[in-house]
Short mmCIF file of C-alpha atoms in Angstrom, two decimals:
data_model
loop_
_atom_site.label_atom_id
_atom_site.label_comp_id
_atom_site.label_asym_id
_atom_site.label_seq_id
_atom_site.Cartn_x
_atom_site.Cartn_y
_atom_site.Cartn_z
CA MET A 1 -32.63 70.45 38.54
CA PRO A 2 -36.86 70.63 39.95
CA PRO A 3 -36.87 69.92 43.47
CA SER A 4 -38.13 65.66 43.75
CA PRO A 5 -42.21 64.96 43.95
CA VAL A 6 -41.98 65.32 47.67
CA TYR A 7 -41.81 68.65 47.38
CA ARG A 8 -45.20 70.30 47.96
CA PRO A 9 -45.37 73.81 47.85
CA GLU A 10 -48.17 75.83 50.01
CA PRO A 11 -47.56 79.72 51.18
CA ARG A 12 -50.81 79.74 53.07
CA PHE A 13 -49.31 82.88 54.88
CA PHE A 14 -48.46 84.96 52.00
CA ASP A 15 -52.57 84.74 51.66
CA LEU A 16 -52.93 86.97 54.01
CA GLY A 17 -52.02 90.02 52.87
CA GLU A 18 -49.87 92.76 52.97
CA ASP A 19 -51.43 93.45 56.50
CA TYR A 20 -49.39 91.27 58.06
CA GLY A 21 -46.50 91.55 55.85
CA ASP A 22 -43.84 93.50 53.50
CA ALA A 23 -43.07 92.89 49.84
CA VAL A 24 -38.82 92.08 50.67
CA ARG A 25 -36.12 91.35 48.32
CA ALA A 26 -33.45 90.19 50.04
CA ALA A 27 -29.44 91.90 50.17
CA ALA A 28 -26.90 91.72 47.60
CA PHE A 29 -24.30 89.29 48.50
CA PRO A 30 -20.73 90.34 47.33
CA ARG A 31 -20.28 86.21 47.98
CA ALA A 32 -21.72 83.12 48.71
CA ILE A 33 -20.48 80.36 49.70
CA LEU A 34 -22.12 77.11 51.19
CA ARG A 35 -20.78 75.79 54.73
CA PHE A 36 -23.73 74.03 55.68
CA ARG A 37 -27.04 72.14 54.19
CA ASN A 38 -29.42 70.36 56.54
CA ASP A 39 -29.85 67.88 53.64
CA ARG A 40 -31.79 66.02 56.29
CA ALA A 41 -34.73 68.54 56.42
CA ALA A 42 -34.25 68.77 53.06
CA ALA A 43 -35.82 64.94 52.34
CA GLU A 44 -38.55 65.45 54.08
CA VAL A 45 -40.10 69.06 51.79
CA GLY A 46 -38.81 66.92 48.71
CA LEU A 47 -35.46 69.93 48.09
CA GLU A 48 -32.24 67.60 49.15
CA THR A 49 -32.21 67.05 45.11
CA LEU A 50 -31.69 70.54 44.18
CA SER A 51 -26.81 71.08 43.33
CA ASP A 52 -24.72 72.91 44.84
CA ALA A 53 -25.51 75.85 43.02
CA GLU A 54 -29.44 75.80 42.91
CA TRP A 55 -29.25 74.94 46.70
CA ILE A 56 -26.91 78.74 47.02
CA ASP A 57 -29.11 80.32 44.63
CA HIS A 58 -32.03 80.20 46.82
CA PHE A 59 -30.86 80.05 50.20
CA GLY A 60 -28.11 82.14 49.30
CA ARG A 61 -29.43 84.82 46.64
CA PHE A 62 -32.86 83.85 47.84
CA ALA A 63 -34.38 83.35 44.10
CA PRO A 64 -38.06 82.07 44.97
CA LEU A 65 -38.66 77.98 44.76
CA PRO A 66 -41.33 76.84 42.87
CA GLY A 67 -44.87 77.16 43.75
CA GLN A 68 -44.25 80.52 45.96
CA PRO A 69 -44.20 83.89 45.65
CA GLY A 70 -41.44 85.58 47.02
CA PRO A 71 -40.33 86.33 50.48
CA ILE A 72 -42.12 89.05 52.69
CA ALA A 73 -41.13 90.18 56.41
CA MET A 74 -43.47 89.28 58.42
CA ARG A 75 -45.90 92.04 60.81
CA TYR A 76 -45.09 91.48 64.71
CA HIS A 77 -44.40 93.71 68.04
CA GLY A 78 -43.55 91.75 71.38
CA HIS A 79 -42.40 92.58 75.02
CA GLN A 80 -39.13 92.92 74.59
CA PHE A 81 -37.55 91.77 78.64
CA ARG A 82 -41.51 92.69 79.91
CA THR A 83 -41.42 95.96 78.14
CA TYR A 84 -43.91 96.72 75.08
CA ASN A 85 -41.98 97.03 71.30
CA PRO A 86 -44.14 98.41 68.93
CA ASP A 87 -41.67 99.27 66.22
CA LEU A 88 -40.59 95.18 65.76
CA GLY A 89 -41.41 92.93 62.78
CA ASP A 90 -38.61 90.92 60.71
CA GLY A 91 -35.77 93.45 61.13
CA ARG A 92 -33.05 91.05 59.49
CA GLY A 93 -34.92 88.07 58.07
CA PHE A 94 -38.28 87.13 56.46
CA LEU A 95 -40.49 83.99 55.40
CA ALA A 96 -39.05 82.26 52.34
CA ALA A 97 -41.51 79.81 52.06
CA GLN A 98 -43.79 76.89 53.37
CA MET A 99 -44.52 73.13 52.75
CA ARG A 100 -45.29 70.28 53.39
CA ASP A 101 -43.11 68.49 54.36
CA SER A 102 -43.58 64.21 53.93
CA ALA A 103 -45.81 63.87 57.74
CA GLY A 104 -47.59 67.09 55.94
CA ARG A 105 -46.71 69.10 58.36
CA LEU A 106 -46.85 73.03 56.50
CA LEU A 107 -43.34 73.92 57.41
CA ASP A 108 -41.73 77.77 56.92
CA LEU A 109 -38.21 78.16 55.91
CA GLY A 110 -37.21 82.14 57.40
CA THR A 111 -34.20 83.91 57.02
CA LYS A 112 -31.74 85.44 59.72
CA GLY A 113 -28.61 87.69 57.96
CA SER A 114 -31.07 87.81 54.83
CA GLY A 115 -30.85 91.89 54.26
CA GLN A 116 -32.28 94.98 55.88
CA THR A 117 -36.91 94.99 55.64
CA PRO A 118 -39.77 97.80 56.88
CA TRP A 119 -38.85 96.83 60.71
CA SER A 120 -34.43 96.91 60.46
CA ARG A 121 -35.37 100.35 62.33
CA GLY A 122 -31.56 101.51 61.78
CA ALA A 123 -29.79 97.80 62.22
CA ASP A 124 -27.67 95.89 58.84
CA GLY A 125 -30.02 93.57 58.68
CA ARG A 126 -27.05 91.28 58.72
CA LEU A 127 -26.12 87.95 60.41
CA THR A 128 -22.21 86.90 61.54
CA LEU A 129 -20.93 83.77 60.82
CA LYS A 130 -20.51 83.22 64.40
CA GLY A 131 -24.06 83.81 65.30
CA GLY A 132 -24.88 81.48 62.32
CA VAL A 133 -22.33 78.77 63.78
CA ARG A 134 -23.68 78.61 67.45
CA GLU A 135 -27.44 78.49 65.26
CA VAL A 136 -26.67 75.60 63.81
CA LEU A 137 -25.54 74.73 66.88
CA ALA A 138 -27.93 74.39 68.93
CA ALA A 139 -30.01 73.11 66.64
CA GLU A 140 -28.24 70.44 66.41
CA MET A 141 -28.24 69.63 70.71
CA LEU A 142 -31.91 70.22 70.80
CA ARG A 143 -33.16 68.17 68.35
CA ARG A 144 -30.73 64.89 69.73
CA LEU A 145 -31.37 65.64 73.10
CA GLY A 146 -35.96 65.49 72.16
CA VAL A 147 -36.40 69.19 72.27
CA PRO A 148 -38.65 70.77 69.71
CA THR A 149 -37.05 73.01 66.94
CA SER A 150 -36.95 74.41 64.45
CA ARG A 151 -33.30 72.84 61.77
CA ALA A 152 -30.72 74.74 60.87
CA PHE A 153 -31.39 74.07 57.54
CA SER A 154 -28.83 76.23 55.60
CA LEU A 155 -25.75 78.29 55.89
CA ILE A 156 -24.48 80.44 53.93
CA GLU A 157 -21.29 83.03 54.11
CA THR A 158 -21.68 85.61 52.24
CA GLY A 159 -18.25 87.37 52.25
CA GLU A 160 -18.40 91.17 54.47
CA ALA A 161 -17.23 92.38 57.18
CA LEU A 162 -19.34 92.93 59.83
CA GLU A 163 -19.17 95.44 62.55
CA ARG A 164 -20.08 94.65 66.01
CA GLY A 165 -20.42 95.67 69.50
CA ASP A 166 -20.55 92.17 71.40
CA GLU A 167 -17.34 90.74 69.36
CA PRO A 168 -14.22 91.11 67.69
CA SER A 169 -14.78 93.81 64.93
CA PRO A 170 -14.25 93.23 61.52
CA THR A 171 -16.02 89.57 61.87
CA ARG A 172 -17.43 87.98 59.11
CA SER A 173 -21.53 87.55 58.33
CA ALA A 174 -24.05 84.99 57.18
CA VAL A 175 -27.31 84.43 55.73
CA LEU A 176 -29.00 81.29 57.82
CA VAL A 177 -32.41 80.43 56.85
CA ARG A 178 -34.47 77.79 59.22
CA LEU A 179 -36.80 75.29 59.06
CA SER A 180 -39.65 75.70 61.40
CA HIS A 181 -43.17 74.68 61.92
CA SER A 182 -44.10 77.89 61.96
CA HIS A 183 -42.63 81.32 62.63
CA ILE A 184 -46.41 83.11 63.89
CA ARG A 185 -45.77 84.25 66.75
CA PHE A 186 -47.35 84.86 69.72
CA GLY A 187 -46.37 89.04 69.37
CA THR A 188 -47.95 88.88 65.98
CA PHE A 189 -51.58 88.92 68.17
CA GLN A 190 -49.65 91.10 70.27
CA ARG A 191 -49.77 93.98 66.90
CA ALA A 192 -53.84 93.17 65.51
CA ALA A 193 -54.70 93.41 69.52
CA TYR A 194 -52.78 97.17 69.90
CA LEU A 195 -53.89 98.18 66.81
CA GLY A 196 -57.22 97.11 67.94
CA ARG A 197 -57.70 95.25 64.67
CA LYS A 198 -60.19 92.36 66.41
CA ASP A 199 -61.01 91.93 61.52
CA GLN A 200 -57.40 90.94 62.83
CA LEU A 201 -57.50 88.92 65.20
CA GLU A 202 -60.04 87.43 63.22
CA THR A 203 -58.80 85.95 60.02
CA LEU A 204 -54.78 84.85 61.90
CA LEU A 205 -57.02 83.23 64.86
CA GLU A 206 -58.62 80.64 62.24
CA HIS A 207 -55.93 80.80 60.33
CA ALA A 208 -53.32 79.64 63.24
CA ARG A 209 -56.02 77.25 64.17
CA SER A 210 -57.19 76.12 60.93
CA THR A 211 -52.95 75.23 60.33
CA TYR A 212 -51.72 73.92 63.53
CA HIS A 213 -54.29 73.51 65.39
CA PRO A 214 -56.92 70.74 63.43
CA ASP A 215 -58.67 69.34 66.47
CA VAL A 216 -59.44 73.26 67.70
CA ALA A 217 -63.66 74.41 66.84
CA PRO A 218 -63.59 77.64 64.50
CA GLY A 219 -64.24 80.67 65.92
CA GLU A 220 -62.68 78.53 69.73
CA ALA A 221 -60.28 81.31 70.67
CA ALA A 222 -59.98 79.80 75.37
CA GLY A 223 -59.69 75.75 73.38
CA PHE A 224 -57.26 78.24 70.96
CA LEU A 225 -55.24 79.65 73.73
CA ALA A 226 -55.57 75.56 75.17
CA ALA A 227 -53.39 74.01 72.54
CA VAL A 228 -50.33 77.08 72.93
CA VAL A 229 -50.57 76.70 76.64
CA SER A 230 -50.02 72.79 76.23
CA ALA A 231 -46.93 72.71 73.67
CA SER A 232 -45.60 75.88 74.88
CA ALA A 233 -46.05 74.16 78.76
CA ARG A 234 -44.40 70.97 76.87
CA LEU A 235 -41.13 73.54 75.22
CA ALA A 236 -40.04 74.73 78.46
CA ALA A 237 -40.50 71.44 80.13
CA ARG A 238 -38.00 69.62 78.55
CA TRP A 239 -35.88 72.70 77.87
CA VAL A 240 -35.44 72.25 81.57
CA ALA A 241 -34.58 68.46 80.81
CA ALA A 242 -31.26 69.29 78.30
CA GLY A 243 -30.55 72.21 80.79
CA PHE A 244 -31.08 74.21 78.49
CA VAL A 245 -31.06 77.94 78.49
CA HIS A 246 -32.59 80.08 75.85
CA GLY A 247 -31.75 83.90 75.97
CA VAL A 248 -33.97 85.82 75.09
CA LEU A 249 -38.28 84.46 75.50
CA ASN A 250 -39.80 87.21 74.47
CA THR A 251 -43.24 87.73 73.31
CA ASP A 252 -41.70 87.74 69.80
CA ASN A 253 -39.15 84.44 70.15
CA LEU A 254 -42.15 82.48 71.25
CA ASN A 255 -44.80 80.86 68.17
CA VAL A 256 -48.13 79.43 68.49
CA THR A 257 -46.67 75.97 68.01
CA GLY A 258 -44.82 75.53 71.00
CA GLU A 259 -41.57 74.46 69.46
CA SER A 260 -38.22 76.01 70.15
CA PHE A 261 -36.75 78.58 67.31
CA ASP A 262 -34.32 81.86 66.66
CA TYR A 263 -31.04 81.07 69.02
CA GLY A 264 -28.75 84.19 70.26
CA PRO A 265 -27.64 84.32 73.24
CA TRP A 266 -28.65 80.30 74.83
CA ARG A 267 -26.41 78.38 76.84
CA PHE A 268 -26.80 74.64 78.02
CA LEU A 269 -25.74 74.50 81.33
CA PRO A 270 -22.33 74.00 83.15
CA HIS A 271 -23.80 72.34 86.33
CA TYR A 272 -27.34 72.68 88.26
CA GLU A 273 -27.53 75.78 88.18
CA PRO A 274 -30.53 77.82 89.34
CA GLY A 275 -29.85 81.60 88.03
CA PHE A 276 -27.34 81.08 85.16
CA THR A 277 -28.64 83.23 82.36
CA ALA A 278 -27.44 82.65 78.30
CA ALA A 279 -27.17 86.33 78.11
CA TYR A 280 -25.01 89.00 79.10
CA PHE A 281 -27.94 91.22 79.09
CA ASP A 282 -29.54 90.10 81.10
CA GLN A 283 -28.89 91.64 84.04
CA PHE A 284 -31.86 90.30 86.18
CA GLY A 285 -31.45 86.91 86.10
CA LEU A 286 -35.44 87.28 84.20
CA TYR A 287 -35.04 84.09 81.55
CA ALA A 288 -32.72 82.52 84.23
CA PHE A 289 -32.33 78.79 84.04
CA ALA A 290 -35.39 77.67 86.35
CA ARG A 291 -37.50 80.90 85.72
CA GLN A 292 -37.51 79.77 82.04
CA PRO A 293 -41.53 77.75 82.89
CA GLU A 294 -42.16 81.68 84.41
CA ALA A 295 -41.58 83.72 81.84
CA VAL A 296 -43.29 81.53 78.96
CA PHE A 297 -46.14 80.61 80.99
CA TRP A 298 -46.00 85.26 81.19
CA ALA A 299 -45.57 85.64 77.20
CA LEU A 300 -48.55 83.34 77.67
CA THR A 301 -50.96 85.10 79.29
CA GLN A 302 -50.10 88.35 77.12
CA LEU A 303 -50.89 85.97 74.23
CA GLY A 304 -54.05 85.81 75.92
CA GLY A 305 -54.51 89.14 76.94
CA ALA A 306 -54.50 90.14 72.46
CA LEU A 307 -57.67 87.27 71.97
CA LYS A 308 -59.55 88.45 75.22
CA PRO A 309 -62.09 90.27 72.80
CA LEU A 310 -62.42 86.81 70.09
CA GLY A 311 -63.60 84.94 73.37
CA ASP A 312 -65.38 84.45 77.06
CA ALA A 313 -62.58 86.36 79.66
CA GLN A 314 -63.28 83.00 81.88
CA ALA A 315 -62.44 80.53 79.69
CA LEU A 316 -59.39 82.58 78.55
CA THR A 317 -58.06 81.93 82.02
CA ASP A 318 -58.62 78.74 82.26
CA ALA A 319 -56.47 78.01 79.55
CA LEU A 320 -54.11 80.16 81.76
CA ASN A 321 -54.93 78.22 84.43
CA GLY A 322 -54.16 74.80 82.86
CA PHE A 323 -50.54 75.19 81.96
CA GLY A 324 -48.90 74.61 85.64
CA PRO A 325 -50.43 71.75 85.90
CA ALA A 326 -49.65 70.70 81.58
CA TYR A 327 -46.39 71.97 82.55
CA ILE A 328 -44.96 69.45 85.95
CA ARG A 329 -46.49 66.10 83.85
CA GLU A 330 -45.02 67.12 81.23
CA LEU A 331 -40.86 67.84 83.28
CA ARG A 332 -42.10 64.40 84.43
CA ALA A 333 -42.27 62.54 81.20
CA ALA A 334 -39.47 64.26 79.86
CA PHE A 335 -37.70 63.82 82.40
CA LEU A 336 -38.21 59.68 82.56
CA GLU A 337 -37.41 60.02 78.28
CA ARG A 338 -33.84 61.11 79.33
CA LEU A 339 -33.20 58.92 81.02
CA GLY A 340 -34.97 55.42 79.06
CA VAL A 341 -37.03 55.01 81.30
CA LEU A 342 -40.86 53.99 81.97
CA SER A 343 -43.33 55.66 83.77
CA LEU A 344 -44.90 54.11 87.62
CA GLY A 345 -47.18 56.56 87.65
CA GLU A 346 -47.25 60.77 89.29
CA ALA A 347 -46.04 60.23 92.67
CA ALA A 348 -43.18 57.79 91.74
CA ASP A 349 -42.26 60.20 88.43
CA GLN A 350 -42.69 62.52 90.55
CA ARG A 351 -39.70 61.48 93.45
CA LEU A 352 -37.51 60.58 90.18
CA VAL A 353 -37.56 64.21 89.17
CA ASP A 354 -37.04 65.57 92.81
CA ALA A 355 -34.37 63.12 93.69
CA ALA A 356 -32.62 63.58 90.14
CA LEU A 357 -32.43 68.08 90.69
CA ALA A 358 -31.20 66.76 94.61
CA LEU A 359 -28.30 64.57 93.58
CA LEU A 360 -27.12 67.21 90.25
CA ARG A 361 -27.55 70.30 93.25
CA GLU A 362 -25.99 68.86 95.84
CA GLY A 363 -22.90 67.20 93.22
CA GLY A 364 -22.32 70.63 92.33
CA GLU A 365 -19.81 71.40 89.64
CA ALA A 366 -18.38 68.26 90.18
CA MET A 367 -21.54 66.54 88.41
CA ARG A 368 -23.13 68.41 85.47
CA TRP A 369 -26.37 67.72 84.05
CA GLU A 370 -25.82 65.72 80.51
CA PRO A 371 -23.47 62.78 82.20
CA LEU A 372 -26.75 61.80 85.19
CA PHE A 373 -28.61 61.74 81.45
CA HIS A 374 -25.50 59.76 80.49
CA ASP A 375 -24.39 57.66 82.67
CA TRP A 376 -27.92 56.54 83.76
CA PHE A 377 -30.52 55.47 80.55
CA ALA A 378 -32.64 53.13 81.54
CA GLY A 379 -31.98 52.51 85.28
CA PHE A 380 -30.28 49.74 86.42
CA ALA A 381 -29.09 47.58 83.32
CA SER A 382 -26.48 50.47 83.28
CA SER A 383 -24.86 49.86 86.92
CA ALA A 384 -22.36 48.49 86.53
CA ARG A 385 -20.82 51.06 83.49
CA ALA A 386 -21.78 53.86 85.27
CA LEU A 387 -20.49 52.10 88.62
CA SER A 388 -16.86 52.19 87.30
CA GLY A 389 -16.98 55.60 84.98
CA PRO A 390 -16.01 58.36 85.64
CA ARG A 391 -17.95 60.00 87.80
CA ALA A 392 -18.07 57.00 89.97
CA ALA A 393 -17.23 58.03 92.85
CA LEU A 394 -19.83 61.14 93.50
CA TYR A 395 -21.94 58.10 93.03
CA ARG A 396 -21.26 57.61 97.25
CA SER A 397 -24.18 60.43 98.93
CA LYS A 398 -26.57 60.60 100.13
CA ALA A 399 -28.70 61.73 97.50
CA PHE A 400 -26.95 59.77 95.28
CA ALA A 401 -28.91 57.35 97.29
CA ASP A 402 -32.09 58.72 96.72
CA PHE A 403 -31.69 59.45 93.13
CA ARG A 404 -30.70 54.94 92.70
CA PHE A 405 -33.69 54.15 95.06
CA ALA A 406 -36.50 56.31 92.56
CA LEU A 407 -34.75 55.32 89.71
CA PHE A 408 -34.74 51.81 90.47
CA GLU A 409 -38.25 51.34 91.23
CA HIS A 410 -38.69 52.81 87.31
CA GLU A 411 -38.82 49.55 84.80
CA PRO A 412 -36.35 50.18 81.34
CA ASP A 413 -38.21 51.24 78.36
CA ARG A 414 -36.46 49.12 75.53
CA PRO A 415 -33.75 48.66 76.90
CA GLU A 416 -31.52 47.16 74.02
CA ARG A 417 -30.83 50.85 72.81
CA LEU A 418 -27.83 50.52 75.47
CA GLU A 419 -25.80 48.90 73.07
CA ALA A 420 -25.62 52.35 70.72
CA PRO A 421 -22.50 53.83 70.42
CA ARG A 422 -23.29 56.33 71.84
CA PHE A 423 -23.17 54.62 75.16
CA ALA A 424 -19.73 52.85 74.72
CA VAL A 425 -17.79 56.02 75.43
CA ALA A 426 -17.39 56.77 79.11
CA GLU A 427 -18.40 60.63 78.36
CA PRO A 428 -21.51 61.87 76.13
CA GLU A 429 -21.98 64.41 73.63
CA GLU A 430 -22.33 68.00 75.93
CA MET A 431 -22.09 71.01 73.91
CA ARG A 432 -20.56 73.98 76.41
CA ILE A 433 -19.38 77.00 76.04
CA ASP A 434 -15.83 76.40 75.61
CA GLU A 435 -16.13 74.17 73.02
CA VAL A 436 -18.34 76.08 70.73
CA GLU A 437 -15.87 79.30 71.08
CA ALA A 438 -13.06 76.24 70.03
CA ILE A 439 -14.39 75.25 67.16
CA TRP A 440 -15.67 79.25 65.21
CA ALA A 441 -11.49 79.38 66.97
CA ALA A 442 -11.00 76.89 64.05
CA ILE A 443 -12.88 78.51 62.15
CA ASP A 444 -12.03 81.77 62.25
CA ARG A 445 -8.74 81.53 62.59
CA ASP A 446 -7.55 78.90 59.95
CA ASP A 447 -10.77 78.45 58.46
CA ASP A 448 -11.41 75.07 59.22
CA TRP A 449 -14.75 73.61 59.36
CA GLY A 450 -13.92 69.75 61.02
CA PRO A 451 -14.17 70.13 63.72
CA PHE A 452 -17.57 71.21 63.46
CA GLU A 453 -18.26 69.35 60.55
CA ALA A 454 -16.57 65.90 63.19
CA LYS A 455 -19.90 67.71 65.52
CA ILE A 456 -22.45 67.85 63.45
CA ALA A 457 -20.92 64.04 63.00
CA ARG A 458 -21.15 62.76 67.00
CA LEU A 459 -24.31 65.33 67.56
CA ARG A 460 -25.90 62.64 64.54
CA ALA A 461 -24.98 60.03 65.26
CA ASP A 462 -27.11 56.83 66.95
#
């Protein structure tokens, strides 16, 4: 069956040529068992009409979709934990296709675990099934919480036994496909700058500007950087409002559209803990929860440095200096959205953010992150529900009095949303690590996908 009429292939990055990527072939996997297909996302790009067999052919064996030239491993460099690495690039993934969605945006289908490439550096190019399951869950939860995120598009189990040093082995293998609004990383620009290729920088700038930030004038490196700064500030703010810790904020894991992607050692906060880290190897807390805005800004300065051959140094600096004010604005907006109330102006909105964080801090381990936003969504309209719920005893402190005062200043935003089924239950949907491990244990032990499928269904409800 051909894709639906909505399908609009447009492989623009492929047209940049071999300086930016290498033609590759996917690994020949011994099996292809479809475990997850995201028909919601597929419908937006005209691929929901594929049969399961066709889906597996395109996303397990990687037969090119109509109008697509075949996969390429993208070239990039990057700072990893602030150490520059010129030996990066797509080592276990590739750009499989690009197409327009129903809103006209150019989207990528990129892989993870699709086999070795010229940039694998001796690794096997594979993905564990557990890693794929975790990526699906992270993307679904972040989307529910309003974070700009890539979407897990497909997960296919591939029938190999993988050896890994950081989890019980042998373990099952998979290939993941994600739908993302660009895989052009900060590190893509860093590579061209490192090689001294001003021509490549100019080509990348024009491609990324015209494709993702068309309001920026041609050739305006500082204007482009300002657009990326703005998008990245929004992303960092929404991670914080969601209580999310990405885990690895290297410059090859941040892209020019400000969309979160590549979920490895992620976590959601169990409770407010500024120093909470997601990666066991982040021994110094470089990418801890509260340091994520700092990490994003540092990465942006590296992008700004890469763009120096194309723009005025002061203008680039001015663009970078916009991050702090943009982050504060976006954090206020994200907290208001999560609490379901309208803005009352900068001062009152900031009081609410400060009071919410103070309450979460004082509540300690008993005050989990997500329930606060569940209990008090729409402000005063949730009073009876919250004060008779399981956390009523926590709402008797001085910190809560300050929070209540700041919250009740704000008018509810569409309070009819409280009629949604999610607010009829006492506990919100969360994504704590013990639940993630239980979902995986059911799959690993009994090949029971029921808890995984039920979790996805709940995250998508209402």
